[in-house]
GROMACS .gro file of C-alpha atoms in nm:
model
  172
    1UNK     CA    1  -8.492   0.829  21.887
    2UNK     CA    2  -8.452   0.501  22.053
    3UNK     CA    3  -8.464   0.622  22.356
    4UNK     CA    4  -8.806   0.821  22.285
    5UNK     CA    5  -8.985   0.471  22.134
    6UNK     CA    6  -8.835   0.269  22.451
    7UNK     CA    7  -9.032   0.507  22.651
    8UNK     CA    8  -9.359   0.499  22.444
    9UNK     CA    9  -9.311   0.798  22.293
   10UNK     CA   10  -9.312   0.708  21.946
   11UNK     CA   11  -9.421   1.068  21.754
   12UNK     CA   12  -9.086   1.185  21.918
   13UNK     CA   13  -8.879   0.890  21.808
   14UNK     CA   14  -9.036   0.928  21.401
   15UNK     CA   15  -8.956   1.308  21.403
   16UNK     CA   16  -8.613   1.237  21.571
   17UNK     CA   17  -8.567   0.997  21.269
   18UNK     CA   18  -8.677   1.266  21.021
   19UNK     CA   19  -8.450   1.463  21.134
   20UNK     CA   20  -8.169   1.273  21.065
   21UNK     CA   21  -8.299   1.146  20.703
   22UNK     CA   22  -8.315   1.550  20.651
   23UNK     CA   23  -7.950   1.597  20.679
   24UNK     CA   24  -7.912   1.398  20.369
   25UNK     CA   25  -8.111   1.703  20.155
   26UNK     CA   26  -7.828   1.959  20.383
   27UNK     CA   27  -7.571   1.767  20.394
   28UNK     CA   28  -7.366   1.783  20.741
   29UNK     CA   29  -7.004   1.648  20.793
   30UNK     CA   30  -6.989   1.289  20.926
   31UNK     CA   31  -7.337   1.196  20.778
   32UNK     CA   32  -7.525   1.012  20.526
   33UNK     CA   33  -7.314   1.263  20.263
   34UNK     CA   34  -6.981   1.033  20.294
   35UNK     CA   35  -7.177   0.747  20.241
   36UNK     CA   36  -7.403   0.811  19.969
   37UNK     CA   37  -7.361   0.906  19.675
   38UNK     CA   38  -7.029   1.019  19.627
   39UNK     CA   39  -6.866   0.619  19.795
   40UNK     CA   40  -6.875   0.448  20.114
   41UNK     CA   41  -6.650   0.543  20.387
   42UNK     CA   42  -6.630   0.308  20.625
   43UNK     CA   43  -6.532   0.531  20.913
   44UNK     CA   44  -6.854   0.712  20.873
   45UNK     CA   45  -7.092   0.369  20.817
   46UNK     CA   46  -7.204   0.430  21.140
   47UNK     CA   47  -7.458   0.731  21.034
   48UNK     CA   48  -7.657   0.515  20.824
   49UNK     CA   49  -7.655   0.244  21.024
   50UNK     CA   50  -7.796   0.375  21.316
   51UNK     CA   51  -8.044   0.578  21.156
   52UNK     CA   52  -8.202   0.201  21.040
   53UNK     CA   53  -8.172   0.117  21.368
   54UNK     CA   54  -8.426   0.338  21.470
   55UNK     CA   55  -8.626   0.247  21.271
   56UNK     CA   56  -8.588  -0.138  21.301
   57UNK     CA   57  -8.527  -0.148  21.737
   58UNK     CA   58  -8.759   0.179  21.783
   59UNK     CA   59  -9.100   0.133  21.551
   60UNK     CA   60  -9.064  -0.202  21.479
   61UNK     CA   61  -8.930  -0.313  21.840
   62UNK     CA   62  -8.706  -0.599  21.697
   63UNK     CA   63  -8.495  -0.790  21.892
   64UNK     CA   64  -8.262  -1.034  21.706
   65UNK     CA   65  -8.125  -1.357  21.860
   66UNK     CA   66  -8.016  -1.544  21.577
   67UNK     CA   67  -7.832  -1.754  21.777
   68UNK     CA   68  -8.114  -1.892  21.960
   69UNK     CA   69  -8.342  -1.882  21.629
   70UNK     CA   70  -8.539  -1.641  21.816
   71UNK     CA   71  -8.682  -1.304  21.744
   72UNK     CA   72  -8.882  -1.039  22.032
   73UNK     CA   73  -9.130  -0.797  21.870
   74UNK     CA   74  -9.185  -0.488  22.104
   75UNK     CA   75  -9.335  -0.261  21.839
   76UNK     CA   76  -9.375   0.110  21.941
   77UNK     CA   77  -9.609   0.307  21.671
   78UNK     CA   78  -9.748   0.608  21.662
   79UNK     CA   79 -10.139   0.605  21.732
   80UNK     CA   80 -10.209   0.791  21.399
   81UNK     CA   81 -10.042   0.556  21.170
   82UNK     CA   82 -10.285   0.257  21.022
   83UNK     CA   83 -10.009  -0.035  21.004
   84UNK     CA   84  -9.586  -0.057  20.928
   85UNK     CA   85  -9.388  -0.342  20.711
   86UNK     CA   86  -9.070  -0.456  20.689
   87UNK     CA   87  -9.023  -0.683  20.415
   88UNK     CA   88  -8.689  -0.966  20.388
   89UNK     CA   89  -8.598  -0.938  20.704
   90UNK     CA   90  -8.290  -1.121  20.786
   91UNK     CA   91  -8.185  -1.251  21.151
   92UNK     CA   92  -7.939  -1.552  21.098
   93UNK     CA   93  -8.049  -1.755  20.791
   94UNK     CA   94  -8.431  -1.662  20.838
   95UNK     CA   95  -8.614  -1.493  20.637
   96UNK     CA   96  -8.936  -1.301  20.720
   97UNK     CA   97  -9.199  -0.996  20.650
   98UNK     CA   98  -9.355  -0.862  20.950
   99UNK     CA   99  -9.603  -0.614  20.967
  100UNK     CA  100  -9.744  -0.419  21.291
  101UNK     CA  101 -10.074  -0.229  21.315
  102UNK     CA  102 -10.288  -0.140  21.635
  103UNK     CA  103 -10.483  -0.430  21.562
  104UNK     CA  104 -10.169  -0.663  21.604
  105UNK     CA  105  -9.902  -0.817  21.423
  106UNK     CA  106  -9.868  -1.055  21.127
  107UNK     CA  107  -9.502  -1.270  21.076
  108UNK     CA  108  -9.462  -1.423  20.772
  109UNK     CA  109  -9.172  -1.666  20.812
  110UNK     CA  110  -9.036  -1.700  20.421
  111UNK     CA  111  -8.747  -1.922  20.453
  112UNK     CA  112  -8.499  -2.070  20.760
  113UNK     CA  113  -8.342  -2.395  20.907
  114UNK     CA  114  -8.546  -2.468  21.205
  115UNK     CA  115  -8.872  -2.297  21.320
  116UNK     CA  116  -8.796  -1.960  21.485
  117UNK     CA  117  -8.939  -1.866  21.817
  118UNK     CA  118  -9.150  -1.532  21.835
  119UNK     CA  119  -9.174  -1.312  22.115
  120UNK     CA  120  -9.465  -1.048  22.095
  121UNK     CA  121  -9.482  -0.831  22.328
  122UNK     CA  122  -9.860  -0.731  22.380
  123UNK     CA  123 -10.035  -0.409  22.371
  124UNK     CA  124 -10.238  -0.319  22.684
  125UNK     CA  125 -10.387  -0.563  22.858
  126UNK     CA  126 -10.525  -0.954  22.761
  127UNK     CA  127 -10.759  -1.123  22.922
  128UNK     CA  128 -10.726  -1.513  22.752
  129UNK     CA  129 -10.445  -1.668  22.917
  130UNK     CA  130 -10.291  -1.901  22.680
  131UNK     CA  131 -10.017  -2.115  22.775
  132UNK     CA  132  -9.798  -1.910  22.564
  133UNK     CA  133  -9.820  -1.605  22.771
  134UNK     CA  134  -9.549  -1.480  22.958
  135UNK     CA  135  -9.520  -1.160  23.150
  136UNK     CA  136  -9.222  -0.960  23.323
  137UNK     CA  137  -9.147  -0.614  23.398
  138UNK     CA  138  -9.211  -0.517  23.020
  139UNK     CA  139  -9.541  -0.638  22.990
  140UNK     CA  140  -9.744  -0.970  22.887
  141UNK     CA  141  -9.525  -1.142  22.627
  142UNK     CA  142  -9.660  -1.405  22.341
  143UNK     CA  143  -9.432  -1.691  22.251
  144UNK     CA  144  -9.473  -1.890  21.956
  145UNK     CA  145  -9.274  -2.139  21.756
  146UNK     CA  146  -9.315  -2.066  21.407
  147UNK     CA  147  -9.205  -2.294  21.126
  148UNK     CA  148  -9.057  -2.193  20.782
  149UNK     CA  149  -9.312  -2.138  20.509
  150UNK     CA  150  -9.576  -2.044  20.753
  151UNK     CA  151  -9.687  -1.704  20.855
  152UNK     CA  152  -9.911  -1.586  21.234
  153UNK     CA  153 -10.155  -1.345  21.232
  154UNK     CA  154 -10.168  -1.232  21.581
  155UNK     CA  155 -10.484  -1.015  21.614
  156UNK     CA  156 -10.585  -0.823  21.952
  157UNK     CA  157 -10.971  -0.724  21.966
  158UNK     CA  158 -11.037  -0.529  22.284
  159UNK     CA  159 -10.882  -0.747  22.538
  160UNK     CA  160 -10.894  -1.065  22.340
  161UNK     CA  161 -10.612  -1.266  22.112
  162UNK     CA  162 -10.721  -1.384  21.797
  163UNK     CA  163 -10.448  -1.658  21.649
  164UNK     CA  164 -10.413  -1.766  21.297
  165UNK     CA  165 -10.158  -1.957  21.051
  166UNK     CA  166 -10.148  -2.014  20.761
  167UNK     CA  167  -9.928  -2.096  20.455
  168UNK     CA  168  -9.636  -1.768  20.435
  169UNK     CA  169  -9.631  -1.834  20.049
  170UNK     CA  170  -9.732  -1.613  19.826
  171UNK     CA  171  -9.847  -1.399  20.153
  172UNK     CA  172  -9.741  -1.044  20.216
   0.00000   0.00000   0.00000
């Protein structure tokens, strides 16, 4: 599944995911069955875990650096889909909601020591420039500093970035 969202393939990478959420109606030894309900077996915690990893690296395109108080956004989602959230986020002792749509992608960033840096990878092609803006073999890459209690609405019509703030509370 990760694999299939890395490559922009994202359909493949949501029915790859389905497919292992459907083992927990069959049941199959060595998957979500020793972990829930019956206990949690700690030599199987892996089948759980990396099923929310696709989910969190492949749609969502996260990339944690907590110990840099930094967080990269590469979502992959499929074209069909009108928007994706993931609420109380953790990565180090922040806190955030982030949701991703075609249109672009809004942070909200609920609670953390310091501001956390934000790197959005961008969709397609932008034609502003800001000084923010940083490209590499990837793509063109957004960077912004964003401060606790504050959330970015980072909106992409056509080619052009539309960049807002405001107060995260209250804000979903």
């Amino acid at each position: 599944a990760l694999v299939a969202f890395r490559h922009g393939k994202p359909e493949l990478g949501v029915r790859l995911l389905k497919n292992i959420a459907a083992t927990t109606e069959r049941g199959t030894l060595g998957t979500f069955k020793e972990l829930i309900p019956i206990g949690l077996c700690f030599v199987q915690l892996w089948s759980a875990g990396l099923y929310v990893q696709g989910w969190a690296e492949g749609l969502f395109g996260l990339r944690p650096r907590a110990d840099r108080h930094e967080l990269g956004i590469a979502p992959c989602m499929p074209a069909e889909w009108p928007a994706a959230q993931l609420n109380g986020l953790r990565v180090g002792a922040h806190l955030l909601d982030i949701r991703i749509a075609p249109s672009g992608l809004r942070v909200a960033h609920r609670a953390g020591p310091q501001a956390l840096r934000l790197r959005y990878r961008l969709p397609g092609a932008v034609e502003t420039t800001p000084a923010a803006l940083h490209s590499d073999a990837e793509g063109a890459w957004l960077e912004l500093d964003i401060p606790a209690g504050t959330a970015y609405q980072i909106a992409l019509q056509g080619a052009h970035l539309d960049i807002q703030t405001d107060s995260a509370q209250g804000a979903a």
